[in-house]
Amino acid sequence: MNAATIQKEFRELGDPSVAEHSARFFKTAKGEYGEGDRFLGIRVPVIRKAVRRYRDANLRTTLSLLKSRYHEERLLASLMLVDQFSRGDQTTRKSVYDAYLAHTRWLNNWDIIDGSAHKIVGPWLEDRSRSVLYRLLKSKSLWERRIAMMTTYHFIRLHDFDDALAIAEALIDDDHDLIHKASGWMLREVGNRDLATEEKFLKRHYRKMPRTMLRYAIEKFPEKRRKAYLNGDI
């Protein structure tokens, strides 16, 4: 099955009213993070079903879809890569991992990254050097920096917190709200597993953390404790 065949079938699922809503939700106006992105109007559950339908597609076809001008086709391709990685042997997994990092230009929105980075980059790096993450976090690309942060979700789930904390610390001075949200989210996930470790990080950094990052990190704290952090009373 080639990319053109998949696109023909897939685009028939579009709904203009959903596309209009998605364009607003993903901030596509001039100057916003998703400026110029285009939508077919296909909801995520439908896209996930399509992943299973197109399982016979090879990596080359999937990467062709990833280069689509339409957001949903790029999301479809990213989820197909996750599926290919999870089902593949070592050679396939290496090919998918390499392709993923070679095509970050098209991994260009938070939903695409959040559903794939910790399922491809994270598992591949689990027993390997993670230096690539420290290169990505220094990138000028917002999306590469988000990949670095979101990849650590895989490690966090294994109670391996060092890279999540180091990357979150390095991104404290980042100037983008989407990075603040990702960092705060991962800190919250650390706390869900080891609250003492999260609070040790917060006590060192909360006064200089971006407000959004802090709010995400302490979202599930008891109200009194949360307000103490927000008010600088820790």
PDB file of C-alpha atoms in Angstrom:
ATOM      1  CA  MET A   1       0.000   0.000   0.000  1.00  0.00           C
ATOM      2  CA  ASN A   2       1.534   3.315  -1.047  1.00  0.00           C
ATOM      3  CA  ALA A   3       1.150   6.791   0.427  1.00  0.00           C
ATOM      4  CA  ALA A   4      -1.140   8.063  -2.326  1.00  0.00           C
ATOM      5  CA  THR A   5      -3.618   5.238  -1.741  1.00  0.00           C
ATOM      6  CA  ILE A   6      -3.623   5.835   2.009  1.00  0.00           C
ATOM      7  CA  GLN A   7      -4.084   9.574   1.536  1.00  0.00           C
ATOM      8  CA  LYS A   8      -6.997   9.081  -0.841  1.00  0.00           C
ATOM      9  CA  GLU A   9      -8.812   6.853   1.648  1.00  0.00           C
ATOM     10  CA  PHE A  10      -7.840   8.857   4.690  1.00  0.00           C
ATOM     11  CA  ARG A  11      -8.901  12.239   3.343  1.00  0.00           C
ATOM     12  CA  GLU A  12     -12.409  10.960   2.723  1.00  0.00           C
ATOM     13  CA  LEU A  13     -12.795  10.830   6.518  1.00  0.00           C
ATOM     14  CA  GLY A  14     -12.401  14.599   6.884  1.00  0.00           C
ATOM     15  CA  ASP A  15     -15.037  16.940   8.282  1.00  0.00           C
ATOM     16  CA  PRO A  16     -14.695  20.686   7.516  1.00  0.00           C
ATOM     17  CA  SER A  17     -16.350  21.736  10.790  1.00  0.00           C
ATOM     18  CA  VAL A  18     -13.893  19.606  12.789  1.00  0.00           C
ATOM     19  CA  ALA A  19     -11.036  21.016  10.726  1.00  0.00           C
ATOM     20  CA  GLU A  20     -12.092  24.570  11.558  1.00  0.00           C
ATOM     21  CA  HIS A  21     -12.201  23.791  15.270  1.00  0.00           C
ATOM     22  CA  SER A  22      -8.806  22.045  15.126  1.00  0.00           C
ATOM     23  CA  ALA A  23      -7.202  25.013  13.400  1.00  0.00           C
ATOM     24  CA  ARG A  24      -8.232  27.223  16.312  1.00  0.00           C
ATOM     25  CA  PHE A  25      -7.310  24.664  18.979  1.00  0.00           C
ATOM     26  CA  PHE A  26      -3.807  24.142  17.601  1.00  0.00           C
ATOM     27  CA  LYS A  27      -3.097  27.871  17.324  1.00  0.00           C
ATOM     28  CA  THR A  28      -2.586  28.222  13.571  1.00  0.00           C
ATOM     29  CA  ALA A  29      -3.032  32.005  13.298  1.00  0.00           C
ATOM     30  CA  LYS A  30      -0.142  34.241  12.289  1.00  0.00           C
ATOM     31  CA  GLY A  31       2.480  34.373  15.029  1.00  0.00           C
ATOM     32  CA  GLU A  32       1.108  31.374  16.904  1.00  0.00           C
ATOM     33  CA  TYR A  33       3.021  28.133  17.401  1.00  0.00           C
ATOM     34  CA  GLY A  34       1.056  26.236  14.742  1.00  0.00           C
ATOM     35  CA  GLU A  35       1.005  29.045  12.207  1.00  0.00           C
ATOM     36  CA  GLY A  36      -0.065  27.846   8.762  1.00  0.00           C
ATOM     37  CA  ASP A  37      -0.873  24.257   9.749  1.00  0.00           C
ATOM     38  CA  ARG A  38      -3.732  22.698   7.791  1.00  0.00           C
ATOM     39  CA  PHE A  39      -6.355  20.233   8.933  1.00  0.00           C
ATOM     40  CA  LEU A  40      -8.596  17.638   7.328  1.00  0.00           C
ATOM     41  CA  GLY A  41     -10.941  17.416  10.286  1.00  0.00           C
ATOM     42  CA  ILE A  42     -10.355  13.840  11.503  1.00  0.00           C
ATOM     43  CA  ARG A  43     -10.637  13.047  15.187  1.00  0.00           C
ATOM     44  CA  VAL A  44      -7.924  11.143  17.067  1.00  0.00           C
ATOM     45  CA  PRO A  45      -9.903   7.902  17.703  1.00  0.00           C
ATOM     46  CA  VAL A  46     -10.500   7.630  13.951  1.00  0.00           C
ATOM     47  CA  ILE A  47      -6.802   8.175  13.292  1.00  0.00           C
ATOM     48  CA  ARG A  48      -5.859   5.460  15.771  1.00  0.00           C
ATOM     49  CA  LYS A  49      -8.149   3.003  14.004  1.00  0.00           C
ATOM     50  CA  ALA A  50      -6.500   3.922  10.708  1.00  0.00           C
ATOM     51  CA  VAL A  51      -3.090   2.970  12.132  1.00  0.00           C
ATOM     52  CA  ARG A  52      -4.283  -0.611  12.433  1.00  0.00           C
ATOM     53  CA  ARG A  53      -5.801  -0.515   8.953  1.00  0.00           C
ATOM     54  CA  TYR A  54      -2.513   0.573   7.374  1.00  0.00           C
ATOM     55  CA  ARG A  55      -0.199  -1.800   9.234  1.00  0.00           C
ATOM     56  CA  ASP A  56       1.081  -3.228   5.964  1.00  0.00           C
ATOM     57  CA  ALA A  57       2.637   0.107   4.989  1.00  0.00           C
ATOM     58  CA  ASN A  58       6.433   0.114   5.035  1.00  0.00           C
ATOM     59  CA  LEU A  59       8.723   2.715   6.584  1.00  0.00           C
ATOM     60  CA  ARG A  60       9.238   4.574   3.316  1.00  0.00           C
ATOM     61  CA  THR A  61       5.479   4.981   2.857  1.00  0.00           C
ATOM     62  CA  THR A  62       5.074   6.100   6.454  1.00  0.00           C
ATOM     63  CA  LEU A  63       7.744   8.768   6.070  1.00  0.00           C
ATOM     64  CA  SER A  64       6.027  10.032   2.928  1.00  0.00           C
ATOM     65  CA  LEU A  65       2.871  10.513   4.982  1.00  0.00           C
ATOM     66  CA  LEU A  66       4.875  12.259   7.694  1.00  0.00           C
ATOM     67  CA  LYS A  67       5.813  14.968   5.185  1.00  0.00           C
ATOM     68  CA  SER A  68       2.171  15.797   4.497  1.00  0.00           C
ATOM     69  CA  ARG A  69       0.906  19.366   4.689  1.00  0.00           C
ATOM     70  CA  TYR A  70      -2.035  18.068   6.716  1.00  0.00           C
ATOM     71  CA  HIS A  71      -1.716  17.750  10.462  1.00  0.00           C
ATOM     72  CA  GLU A  72      -3.767  14.567  10.755  1.00  0.00           C
ATOM     73  CA  GLU A  73      -1.640  12.752   8.186  1.00  0.00           C
ATOM     74  CA  ARG A  74       1.506  13.659  10.098  1.00  0.00           C
ATOM     75  CA  LEU A  75      -0.140  12.452  13.304  1.00  0.00           C
ATOM     76  CA  LEU A  76      -1.175   9.240  11.552  1.00  0.00           C
ATOM     77  CA  ALA A  77       2.397   8.718  10.361  1.00  0.00           C
ATOM     78  CA  SER A  78       3.847   9.316  13.831  1.00  0.00           C
ATOM     79  CA  LEU A  79       1.482   6.728  15.306  1.00  0.00           C
ATOM     80  CA  MET A  80       2.337   4.320  12.505  1.00  0.00           C
ATOM     81  CA  LEU A  81       6.008   4.752  13.436  1.00  0.00           C
ATOM     82  CA  VAL A  82       5.153   3.931  17.055  1.00  0.00           C
ATOM     83  CA  ASP A  83       3.327   0.814  15.897  1.00  0.00           C
ATOM     84  CA  GLN A  84       6.186  -0.250  13.618  1.00  0.00           C
ATOM     85  CA  PHE A  85       8.694   0.289  16.413  1.00  0.00           C
ATOM     86  CA  SER A  86       6.682  -1.623  19.005  1.00  0.00           C
ATOM     87  CA  ARG A  87       6.138  -4.626  16.717  1.00  0.00           C
ATOM     88  CA  GLY A  88       9.550  -4.606  15.062  1.00  0.00           C
ATOM     89  CA  ASP A  89      12.723  -6.560  15.618  1.00  0.00           C
ATOM     90  CA  GLN A  90      15.943  -4.817  16.613  1.00  0.00           C
ATOM     91  CA  THR A  91      16.808  -3.844  13.035  1.00  0.00           C
ATOM     92  CA  THR A  92      13.361  -2.356  12.441  1.00  0.00           C
ATOM     93  CA  ARG A  93      13.402  -0.510  15.738  1.00  0.00           C
ATOM     94  CA  LYS A  94      16.765   1.040  14.910  1.00  0.00           C
ATOM     95  CA  SER A  95      15.490   2.114  11.490  1.00  0.00           C
ATOM     96  CA  VAL A  96      12.377   3.698  12.990  1.00  0.00           C
ATOM     97  CA  TYR A  97      14.368   5.468  15.707  1.00  0.00           C
ATOM     98  CA  ASP A  98      16.853   6.859  13.182  1.00  0.00           C
ATOM     99  CA  ALA A  99      14.048   7.948  10.851  1.00  0.00           C
ATOM    100  CA  TYR A 100      12.179   9.632  13.679  1.00  0.00           C
ATOM    101  CA  LEU A 101      15.118  11.822  14.647  1.00  0.00           C
ATOM    102  CA  ALA A 102      15.977  12.501  11.017  1.00  0.00           C
ATOM    103  CA  HIS A 103      12.473  13.863  10.368  1.00  0.00           C
ATOM    104  CA  THR A 104      11.892  16.152  13.344  1.00  0.00           C
ATOM    105  CA  ARG A 105      11.039  18.943  10.901  1.00  0.00           C
ATOM    106  CA  TRP A 106       7.673  17.245  10.409  1.00  0.00           C
ATOM    107  CA  LEU A 107       7.150  16.338  14.070  1.00  0.00           C
ATOM    108  CA  ASN A 108       5.890  19.833  14.495  1.00  0.00           C
ATOM    109  CA  ASN A 109       3.125  19.928  17.052  1.00  0.00           C
ATOM    110  CA  TRP A 110       2.739  18.868  20.644  1.00  0.00           C
ATOM    111  CA  ASP A 111       0.183  16.109  20.039  1.00  0.00           C
ATOM    112  CA  ILE A 112       2.426  14.453  17.442  1.00  0.00           C
ATOM    113  CA  ILE A 113       5.406  14.508  19.808  1.00  0.00           C
ATOM    114  CA  ASP A 114       3.544  13.601  22.975  1.00  0.00           C
ATOM    115  CA  GLY A 115       2.151  10.436  21.443  1.00  0.00           C
ATOM    116  CA  SER A 116       5.427   9.214  19.998  1.00  0.00           C
ATOM    117  CA  ALA A 117       8.677  10.476  21.561  1.00  0.00           C
ATOM    118  CA  HIS A 118       8.453   8.426  24.760  1.00  0.00           C
ATOM    119  CA  LYS A 119       7.374   5.368  22.763  1.00  0.00           C
ATOM    120  CA  ILE A 120      10.208   5.431  20.221  1.00  0.00           C
ATOM    121  CA  VAL A 121      13.141   7.512  21.444  1.00  0.00           C
ATOM    122  CA  GLY A 122      12.650   6.553  25.080  1.00  0.00           C
ATOM    123  CA  PRO A 123      12.705   2.753  24.654  1.00  0.00           C
ATOM    124  CA  TRP A 124      15.610   2.903  22.204  1.00  0.00           C
ATOM    125  CA  LEU A 125      17.715   4.943  24.608  1.00  0.00           C
ATOM    126  CA  GLU A 126      16.735   2.976  27.697  1.00  0.00           C
ATOM    127  CA  ASP A 127      20.029   1.055  27.811  1.00  0.00           C
ATOM    128  CA  ARG A 128      22.065   3.435  25.652  1.00  0.00           C
ATOM    129  CA  SER A 129      23.710   6.821  25.840  1.00  0.00           C
ATOM    130  CA  ARG A 130      21.143   9.592  26.140  1.00  0.00           C
ATOM    131  CA  SER A 131      23.439  12.328  24.891  1.00  0.00           C
ATOM    132  CA  VAL A 132      21.152  12.959  21.918  1.00  0.00           C
ATOM    133  CA  LEU A 133      18.551  14.356  24.315  1.00  0.00           C
ATOM    134  CA  TYR A 134      21.004  16.976  25.555  1.00  0.00           C
ATOM    135  CA  ARG A 135      21.699  17.988  21.964  1.00  0.00           C
ATOM    136  CA  LEU A 136      17.983  18.294  21.262  1.00  0.00           C
ATOM    137  CA  LEU A 137      17.271  20.399  24.333  1.00  0.00           C
ATOM    138  CA  LYS A 138      19.732  23.007  23.012  1.00  0.00           C
ATOM    139  CA  SER A 139      18.030  23.135  19.617  1.00  0.00           C
ATOM    140  CA  LYS A 140      16.476  26.310  18.247  1.00  0.00           C
ATOM    141  CA  SER A 141      13.482  24.160  17.340  1.00  0.00           C
ATOM    142  CA  LEU A 142      10.709  24.274  19.910  1.00  0.00           C
ATOM    143  CA  TRP A 143       9.659  20.805  18.815  1.00  0.00           C
ATOM    144  CA  GLU A 144      13.091  19.233  19.222  1.00  0.00           C
ATOM    145  CA  ARG A 145      13.300  20.651  22.728  1.00  0.00           C
ATOM    146  CA  ARG A 146       9.870  19.181  23.471  1.00  0.00           C
ATOM    147  CA  ILE A 147      11.014  15.805  22.123  1.00  0.00           C
ATOM    148  CA  ALA A 148      13.915  15.889  24.583  1.00  0.00           C
ATOM    149  CA  MET A 149      11.607  16.561  27.513  1.00  0.00           C
ATOM    150  CA  MET A 150       8.808  14.195  26.521  1.00  0.00           C
ATOM    151  CA  THR A 151      11.174  11.307  25.818  1.00  0.00           C
ATOM    152  CA  THR A 152      11.943  11.164  29.525  1.00  0.00           C
ATOM    153  CA  TYR A 153       8.390   9.974  30.230  1.00  0.00           C
ATOM    154  CA  HIS A 154       9.575   6.481  29.327  1.00  0.00           C
ATOM    155  CA  PHE A 155      12.375   6.664  31.890  1.00  0.00           C
ATOM    156  CA  ILE A 156      10.098   8.155  34.536  1.00  0.00           C
ATOM    157  CA  ARG A 157       7.769   5.190  34.190  1.00  0.00           C
ATOM    158  CA  LEU A 158      10.759   3.005  35.060  1.00  0.00           C
ATOM    159  CA  HIS A 159      11.476   5.159  38.138  1.00  0.00           C
ATOM    160  CA  ASP A 160      14.574   6.531  36.416  1.00  0.00           C
ATOM    161  CA  PHE A 161      14.325  10.266  37.066  1.00  0.00           C
ATOM    162  CA  ASP A 162      17.813  11.663  36.468  1.00  0.00           C
ATOM    163  CA  ASP A 163      17.383  12.754  32.855  1.00  0.00           C
ATOM    164  CA  ALA A 164      13.911  14.188  33.415  1.00  0.00           C
ATOM    165  CA  LEU A 165      15.215  16.342  36.255  1.00  0.00           C
ATOM    166  CA  ALA A 166      18.359  17.394  34.395  1.00  0.00           C
ATOM    167  CA  ILE A 167      16.464  18.346  31.252  1.00  0.00           C
ATOM    168  CA  ALA A 168      13.738  20.151  33.195  1.00  0.00           C
ATOM    169  CA  GLU A 169      16.427  22.139  34.995  1.00  0.00           C
ATOM    170  CA  ALA A 170      18.129  23.015  31.703  1.00  0.00           C
ATOM    171  CA  LEU A 171      14.816  24.227  30.276  1.00  0.00           C
ATOM    172  CA  ILE A 172      13.847  26.479  33.175  1.00  0.00           C
ATOM    173  CA  ASP A 173      14.954  29.534  31.210  1.00  0.00           C
ATOM    174  CA  ASP A 174      13.245  28.433  27.997  1.00  0.00           C
ATOM    175  CA  ASP A 175      11.073  31.139  26.499  1.00  0.00           C
ATOM    176  CA  HIS A 176       8.170  29.019  25.232  1.00  0.00           C
ATOM    177  CA  ASP A 177       5.024  28.123  27.129  1.00  0.00           C
ATOM    178  CA  LEU A 178       4.807  24.698  25.468  1.00  0.00           C
ATOM    179  CA  ILE A 179       8.178  23.809  26.966  1.00  0.00           C
ATOM    180  CA  HIS A 180       7.072  25.056  30.374  1.00  0.00           C
ATOM    181  CA  LYS A 181       4.004  22.824  30.155  1.00  0.00           C
ATOM    182  CA  ALA A 182       5.981  19.754  29.113  1.00  0.00           C
ATOM    183  CA  SER A 183       8.590  20.260  31.834  1.00  0.00           C
ATOM    184  CA  GLY A 184       5.979  20.804  34.525  1.00  0.00           C
ATOM    185  CA  TRP A 185       4.046  17.763  33.353  1.00  0.00           C
ATOM    186  CA  MET A 186       7.110  15.527  33.559  1.00  0.00           C
ATOM    187  CA  LEU A 187       7.959  16.859  37.014  1.00  0.00           C
ATOM    188  CA  ARG A 188       4.422  16.005  38.085  1.00  0.00           C
ATOM    189  CA  GLU A 189       4.912  12.485  36.723  1.00  0.00           C
ATOM    190  CA  VAL A 190       8.095  12.181  38.774  1.00  0.00           C
ATOM    191  CA  GLY A 191       6.126  13.267  41.831  1.00  0.00           C
ATOM    192  CA  ASN A 192       3.405  10.737  41.131  1.00  0.00           C
ATOM    193  CA  ARG A 193       6.045   8.069  41.691  1.00  0.00           C
ATOM    194  CA  ASP A 194       8.400   9.753  44.148  1.00  0.00           C
ATOM    195  CA  LEU A 195       7.066  12.924  45.699  1.00  0.00           C
ATOM    196  CA  ALA A 196      10.208  13.521  47.743  1.00  0.00           C
ATOM    197  CA  THR A 197      12.310  13.629  44.590  1.00  0.00           C
ATOM    198  CA  GLU A 198       9.982  16.122  42.932  1.00  0.00           C
ATOM    199  CA  GLU A 199       9.860  18.342  45.997  1.00  0.00           C
ATOM    200  CA  LYS A 200      13.637  18.298  46.342  1.00  0.00           C
ATOM    201  CA  PHE A 201      13.799  19.682  42.785  1.00  0.00           C
ATOM    202  CA  LEU A 202      11.043  22.216  43.428  1.00  0.00           C
ATOM    203  CA  LYS A 203      12.577  23.565  46.610  1.00  0.00           C
ATOM    204  CA  ARG A 204      15.774  24.332  44.689  1.00  0.00           C
ATOM    205  CA  HIS A 205      14.109  25.875  41.667  1.00  0.00           C
ATOM    206  CA  TYR A 206      10.501  26.901  42.233  1.00  0.00           C
ATOM    207  CA  ARG A 207      11.206  30.588  42.812  1.00  0.00           C
ATOM    208  CA  LYS A 208      12.735  30.956  39.351  1.00  0.00           C
ATOM    209  CA  MET A 209      10.598  28.447  37.454  1.00  0.00           C
ATOM    210  CA  PRO A 210       8.181  29.860  34.877  1.00  0.00           C
ATOM    211  CA  ARG A 211       4.736  30.116  36.427  1.00  0.00           C
ATOM    212  CA  THR A 212       3.206  27.658  33.965  1.00  0.00           C
ATOM    213  CA  MET A 213       5.906  25.085  34.628  1.00  0.00           C
ATOM    214  CA  LEU A 214       5.360  25.377  38.380  1.00  0.00           C
ATOM    215  CA  ARG A 215       1.568  25.177  38.095  1.00  0.00           C
ATOM    216  CA  TYR A 216       1.779  21.993  36.033  1.00  0.00           C
ATOM    217  CA  ALA A 217       4.313  20.462  38.436  1.00  0.00           C
ATOM    218  CA  ILE A 218       2.178  21.053  41.551  1.00  0.00           C
ATOM    219  CA  GLU A 219      -1.244  20.555  39.974  1.00  0.00           C
ATOM    220  CA  LYS A 220      -2.084  17.525  42.136  1.00  0.00           C
ATOM    221  CA  PHE A 221      -0.644  18.851  45.387  1.00  0.00           C
ATOM    222  CA  PRO A 222      -3.018  19.490  48.313  1.00  0.00           C
ATOM    223  CA  GLU A 223      -4.395  23.008  48.003  1.00  0.00           C
ATOM    224  CA  LYS A 224      -2.514  24.377  50.999  1.00  0.00           C
ATOM    225  CA  ARG A 225       0.807  23.036  49.739  1.00  0.00           C
ATOM    226  CA  ARG A 226       0.110  24.222  46.203  1.00  0.00           C
ATOM    227  CA  LYS A 227      -0.668  27.740  47.376  1.00  0.00           C
ATOM    228  CA  ALA A 228       2.475  27.817  49.479  1.00  0.00           C
ATOM    229  CA  TYR A 229       4.574  27.157  46.389  1.00  0.00           C
ATOM    230  CA  LEU A 230       2.672  29.716  44.339  1.00  0.00           C
ATOM    231  CA  ASN A 231       3.039  32.316  47.080  1.00  0.00           C
ATOM    232  CA  GLY A 232       6.722  31.592  47.665  1.00  0.00           C
ATOM    233  CA  ASP A 233       6.144  30.385  51.221  1.00  0.00           C
ATOM    234  CA  ILE A 234       8.025  27.076  51.110  1.00  0.00           C
TER     235      ILE A 234
END
